[in-house]
Tab-separated table of C-alpha atoms and ligand atoms in Angstrom:
chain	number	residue	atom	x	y	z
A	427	UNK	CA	15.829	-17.164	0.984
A	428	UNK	CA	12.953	-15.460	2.937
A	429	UNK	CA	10.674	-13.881	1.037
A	430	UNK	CA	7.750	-11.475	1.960
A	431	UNK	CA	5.079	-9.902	0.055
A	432	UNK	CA	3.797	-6.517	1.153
A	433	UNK	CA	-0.178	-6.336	-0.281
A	434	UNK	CA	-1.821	-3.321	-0.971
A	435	UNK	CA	-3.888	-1.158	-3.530
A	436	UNK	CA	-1.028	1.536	-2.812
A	437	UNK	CA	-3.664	3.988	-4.519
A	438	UNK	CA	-1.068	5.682	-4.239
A	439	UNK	CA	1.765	4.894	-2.520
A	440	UNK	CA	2.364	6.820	0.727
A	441	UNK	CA	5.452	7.947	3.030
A	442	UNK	CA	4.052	5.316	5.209
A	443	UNK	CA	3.688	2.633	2.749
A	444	UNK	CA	7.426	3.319	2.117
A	445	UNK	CA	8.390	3.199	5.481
A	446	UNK	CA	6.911	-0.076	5.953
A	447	UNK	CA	9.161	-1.189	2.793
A	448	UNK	CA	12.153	-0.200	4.156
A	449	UNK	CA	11.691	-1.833	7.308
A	450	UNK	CA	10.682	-5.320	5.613
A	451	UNK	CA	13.764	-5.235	3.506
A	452	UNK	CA	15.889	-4.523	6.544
A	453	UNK	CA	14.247	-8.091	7.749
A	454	UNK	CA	14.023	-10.220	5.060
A	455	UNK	CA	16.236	-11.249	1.679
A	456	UNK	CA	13.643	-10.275	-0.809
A	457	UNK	CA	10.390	-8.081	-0.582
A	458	UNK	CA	7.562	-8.017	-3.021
A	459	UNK	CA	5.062	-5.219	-3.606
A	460	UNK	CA	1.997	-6.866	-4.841
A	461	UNK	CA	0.090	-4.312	-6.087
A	462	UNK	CA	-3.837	-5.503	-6.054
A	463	UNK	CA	-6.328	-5.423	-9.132
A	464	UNK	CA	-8.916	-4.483	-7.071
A	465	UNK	CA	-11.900	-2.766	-8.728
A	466	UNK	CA	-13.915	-2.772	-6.225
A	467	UNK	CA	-12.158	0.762	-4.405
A	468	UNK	CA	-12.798	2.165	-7.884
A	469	UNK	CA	-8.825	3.472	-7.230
A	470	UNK	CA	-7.940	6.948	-8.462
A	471	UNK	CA	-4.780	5.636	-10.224
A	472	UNK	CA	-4.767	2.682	-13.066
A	473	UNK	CA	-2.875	-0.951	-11.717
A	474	UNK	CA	0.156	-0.289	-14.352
A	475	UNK	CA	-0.088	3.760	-12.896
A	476	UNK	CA	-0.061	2.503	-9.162
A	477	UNK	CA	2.425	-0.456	-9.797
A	478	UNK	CA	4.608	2.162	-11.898
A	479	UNK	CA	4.516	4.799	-9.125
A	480	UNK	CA	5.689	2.237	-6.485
A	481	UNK	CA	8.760	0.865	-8.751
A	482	UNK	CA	10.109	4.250	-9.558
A	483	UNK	CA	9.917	5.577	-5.306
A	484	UNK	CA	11.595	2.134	-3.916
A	485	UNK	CA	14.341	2.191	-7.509
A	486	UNK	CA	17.279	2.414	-4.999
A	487	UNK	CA	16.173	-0.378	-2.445
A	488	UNK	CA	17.862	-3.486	-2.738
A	489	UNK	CA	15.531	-6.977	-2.373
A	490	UNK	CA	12.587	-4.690	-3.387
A	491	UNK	CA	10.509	-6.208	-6.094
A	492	UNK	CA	7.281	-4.535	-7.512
A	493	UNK	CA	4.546	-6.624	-9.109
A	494	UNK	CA	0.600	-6.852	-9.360
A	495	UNK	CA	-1.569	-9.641	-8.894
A	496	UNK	CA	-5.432	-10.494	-8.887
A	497	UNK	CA	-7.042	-13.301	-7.508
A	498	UNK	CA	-6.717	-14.591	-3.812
A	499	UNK	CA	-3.431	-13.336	-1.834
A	500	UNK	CA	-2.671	-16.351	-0.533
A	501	UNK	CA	-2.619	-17.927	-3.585
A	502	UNK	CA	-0.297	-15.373	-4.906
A	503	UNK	CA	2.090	-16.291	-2.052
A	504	UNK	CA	2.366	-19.635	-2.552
A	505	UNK	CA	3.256	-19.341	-6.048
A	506	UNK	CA	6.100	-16.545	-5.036
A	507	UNK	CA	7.196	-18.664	-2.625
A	508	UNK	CA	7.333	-16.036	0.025
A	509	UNK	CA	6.825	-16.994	3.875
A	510	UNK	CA	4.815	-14.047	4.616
A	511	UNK	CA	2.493	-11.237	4.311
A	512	UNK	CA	2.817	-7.799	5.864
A	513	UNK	CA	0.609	-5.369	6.771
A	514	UNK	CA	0.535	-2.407	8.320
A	515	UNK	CA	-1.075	-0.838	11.394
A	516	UNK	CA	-1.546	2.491	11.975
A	517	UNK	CA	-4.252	2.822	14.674
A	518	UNK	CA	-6.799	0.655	16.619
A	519	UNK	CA	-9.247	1.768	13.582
A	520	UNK	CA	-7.164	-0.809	11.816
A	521	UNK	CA	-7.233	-3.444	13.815
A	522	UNK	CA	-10.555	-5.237	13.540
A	523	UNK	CA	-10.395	-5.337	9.583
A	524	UNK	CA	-6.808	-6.619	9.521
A	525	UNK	CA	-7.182	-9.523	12.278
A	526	UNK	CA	-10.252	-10.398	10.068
A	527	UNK	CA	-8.259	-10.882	7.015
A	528	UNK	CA	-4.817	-12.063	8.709
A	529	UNK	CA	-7.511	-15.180	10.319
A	530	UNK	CA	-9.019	-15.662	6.697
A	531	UNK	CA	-6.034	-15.909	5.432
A	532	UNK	CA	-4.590	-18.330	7.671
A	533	UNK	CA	-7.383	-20.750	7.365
A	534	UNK	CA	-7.240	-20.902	3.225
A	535	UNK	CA	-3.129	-21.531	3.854
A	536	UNK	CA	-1.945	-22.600	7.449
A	537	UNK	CA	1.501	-21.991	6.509
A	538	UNK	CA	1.792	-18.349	5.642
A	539	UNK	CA	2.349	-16.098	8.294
A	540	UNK	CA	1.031	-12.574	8.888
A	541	UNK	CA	3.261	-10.164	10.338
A	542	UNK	CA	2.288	-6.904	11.522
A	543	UNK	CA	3.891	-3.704	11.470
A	544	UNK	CA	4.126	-0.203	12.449
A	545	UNK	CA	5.213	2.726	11.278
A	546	UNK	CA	7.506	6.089	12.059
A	547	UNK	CA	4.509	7.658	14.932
A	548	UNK	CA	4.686	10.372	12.384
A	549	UNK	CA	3.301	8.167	9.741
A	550	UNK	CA	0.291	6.977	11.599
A	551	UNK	CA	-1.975	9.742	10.509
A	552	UNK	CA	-1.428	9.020	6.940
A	553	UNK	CA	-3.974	7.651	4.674
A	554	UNK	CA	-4.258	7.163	0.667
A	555	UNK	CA	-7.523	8.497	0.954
A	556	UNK	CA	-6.747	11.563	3.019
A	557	UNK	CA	-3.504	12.225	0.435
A	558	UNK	CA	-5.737	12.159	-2.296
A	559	UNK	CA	-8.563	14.400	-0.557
A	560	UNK	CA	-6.101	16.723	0.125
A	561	UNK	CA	-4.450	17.213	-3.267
A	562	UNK	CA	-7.411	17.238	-4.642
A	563	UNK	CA	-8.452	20.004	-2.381
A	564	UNK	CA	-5.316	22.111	-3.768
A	565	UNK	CA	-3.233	21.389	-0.684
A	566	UNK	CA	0.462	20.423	-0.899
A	567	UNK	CA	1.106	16.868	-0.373
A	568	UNK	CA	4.850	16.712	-0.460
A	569	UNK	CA	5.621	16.062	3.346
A	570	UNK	CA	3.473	12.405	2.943
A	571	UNK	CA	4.375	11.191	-0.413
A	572	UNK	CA	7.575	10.234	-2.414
A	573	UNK	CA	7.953	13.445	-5.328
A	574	UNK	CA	6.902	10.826	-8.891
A	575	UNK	CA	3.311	10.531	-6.302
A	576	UNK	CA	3.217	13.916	-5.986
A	577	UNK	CA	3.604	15.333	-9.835
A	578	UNK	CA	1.238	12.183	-10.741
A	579	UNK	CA	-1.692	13.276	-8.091
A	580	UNK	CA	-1.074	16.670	-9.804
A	581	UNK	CA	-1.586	15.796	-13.403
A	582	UNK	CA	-4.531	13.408	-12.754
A	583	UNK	CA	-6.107	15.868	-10.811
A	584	UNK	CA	-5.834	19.089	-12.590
A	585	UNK	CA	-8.800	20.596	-13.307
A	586	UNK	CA	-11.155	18.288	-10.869
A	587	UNK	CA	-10.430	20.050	-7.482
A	588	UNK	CA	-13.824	19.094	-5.842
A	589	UNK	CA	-14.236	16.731	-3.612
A	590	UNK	CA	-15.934	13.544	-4.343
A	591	UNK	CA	-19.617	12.609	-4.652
A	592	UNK	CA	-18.806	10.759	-1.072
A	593	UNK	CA	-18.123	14.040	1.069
A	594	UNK	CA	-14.506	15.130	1.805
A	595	UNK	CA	-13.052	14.227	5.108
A	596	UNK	CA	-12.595	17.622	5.600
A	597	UNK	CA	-16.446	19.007	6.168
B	2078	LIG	P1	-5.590	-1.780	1.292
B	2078	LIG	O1	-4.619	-2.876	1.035
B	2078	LIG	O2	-6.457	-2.077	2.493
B	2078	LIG	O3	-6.335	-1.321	0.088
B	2078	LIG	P2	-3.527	0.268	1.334
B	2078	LIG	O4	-3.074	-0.012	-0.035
B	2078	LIG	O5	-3.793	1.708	1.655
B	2078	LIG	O6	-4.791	-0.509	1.799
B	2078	LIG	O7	-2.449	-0.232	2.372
B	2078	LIG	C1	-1.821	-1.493	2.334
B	2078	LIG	C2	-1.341	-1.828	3.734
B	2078	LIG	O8	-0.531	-0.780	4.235
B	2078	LIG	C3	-2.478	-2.006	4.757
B	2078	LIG	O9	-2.089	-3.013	5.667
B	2078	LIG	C4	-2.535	-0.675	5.454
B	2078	LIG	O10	-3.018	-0.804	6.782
B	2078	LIG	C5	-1.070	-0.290	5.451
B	2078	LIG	N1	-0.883	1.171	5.510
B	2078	LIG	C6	-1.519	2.130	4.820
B	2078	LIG	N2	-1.077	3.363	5.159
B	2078	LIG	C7	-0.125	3.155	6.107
B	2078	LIG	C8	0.688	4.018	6.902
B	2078	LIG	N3	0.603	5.336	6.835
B	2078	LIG	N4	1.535	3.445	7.763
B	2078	LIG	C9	1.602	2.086	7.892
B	2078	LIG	N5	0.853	1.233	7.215
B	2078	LIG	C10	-0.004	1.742	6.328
């Protein structure tokens, strides 16, 4: 049984997050979604909101798990008794951060693996953070996220359309 866990803070899930789901679960005999506590990103969405979101837009893949975890990843691993982590890489922008952490990760446990992966090309553009910015901004976001993502960025955001204290990507 080959097992890999797909971490993230999925705040919230993305088209491209998806895509990467599918294409584990065409690899391996079970995939778990570990949704990450994570307070530091102060994320938009709750853990139970983000994990919640995920379940219902990956409901009709087989081998697809969802769960959340806190504490070190490869700890997590270990006790799930998965193989490996994915991750996924969009750009160069991504690279540096993600060989940081893949390294990290393999010195506090030698034996699980780090597998990168890429997405559909028309994927690479797409960003939590630029989803958000966007729907906050008014804009429809239904080409780049599943439709639960879409009605929740709509209800948590009603009535806050301005961009954040940290500048919006778009000016
Ligand atoms: P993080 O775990 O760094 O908080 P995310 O939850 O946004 O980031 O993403 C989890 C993983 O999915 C990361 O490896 C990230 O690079 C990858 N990812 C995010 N968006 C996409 C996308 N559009 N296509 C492929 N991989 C993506």
């Amino acid at each position: 049984m080959r097992t890999v866990i797909y971490p993230g803070s999925f705040d919230p899930l993305t088209n491209g997050h998806l895509d990467l789901i599918e294409r584990a679960a065409r690899l391996f005999d079970r995939v778990i979604v570990a949704v990450a506590e994570n307070d530091a990103k102060q994320p938009l969405f709750t853990l139970e909101e983000r994990r919640r979101l995920v379940e219902c837009s990956t409901r009709g893949l087989p081998h697809v798990r969802v769960d959340t975890f806190e504490g070190l990843l490869v700890e997590y691993v270990v006790r799930q008794k998965g193989q490996a982590i994915i991750r996924g890489l969009r750009a160069v922008s991504d690279f540096e951060f993600e060989f940081q952490l893949a390294l990290m990760n393999r010195k506090l446990c030698e034996k699980v693996e780090t597998l990168f992966m890429m997405p559909k090309d028309t994927y690479t553009f797409l960003s939590s953070r630029v989803v958000k910015e966007i729907s906050r901004l008014g804009g429809d976001v239904s080409p780049f996220v599943p439709p639960a993502v879409r009605k929740a960025l709509r209800s948590k955001l009603r009535g806050r359309r301005h961009p954040t204290p940290g500048g919006s990507v778009w000016h």
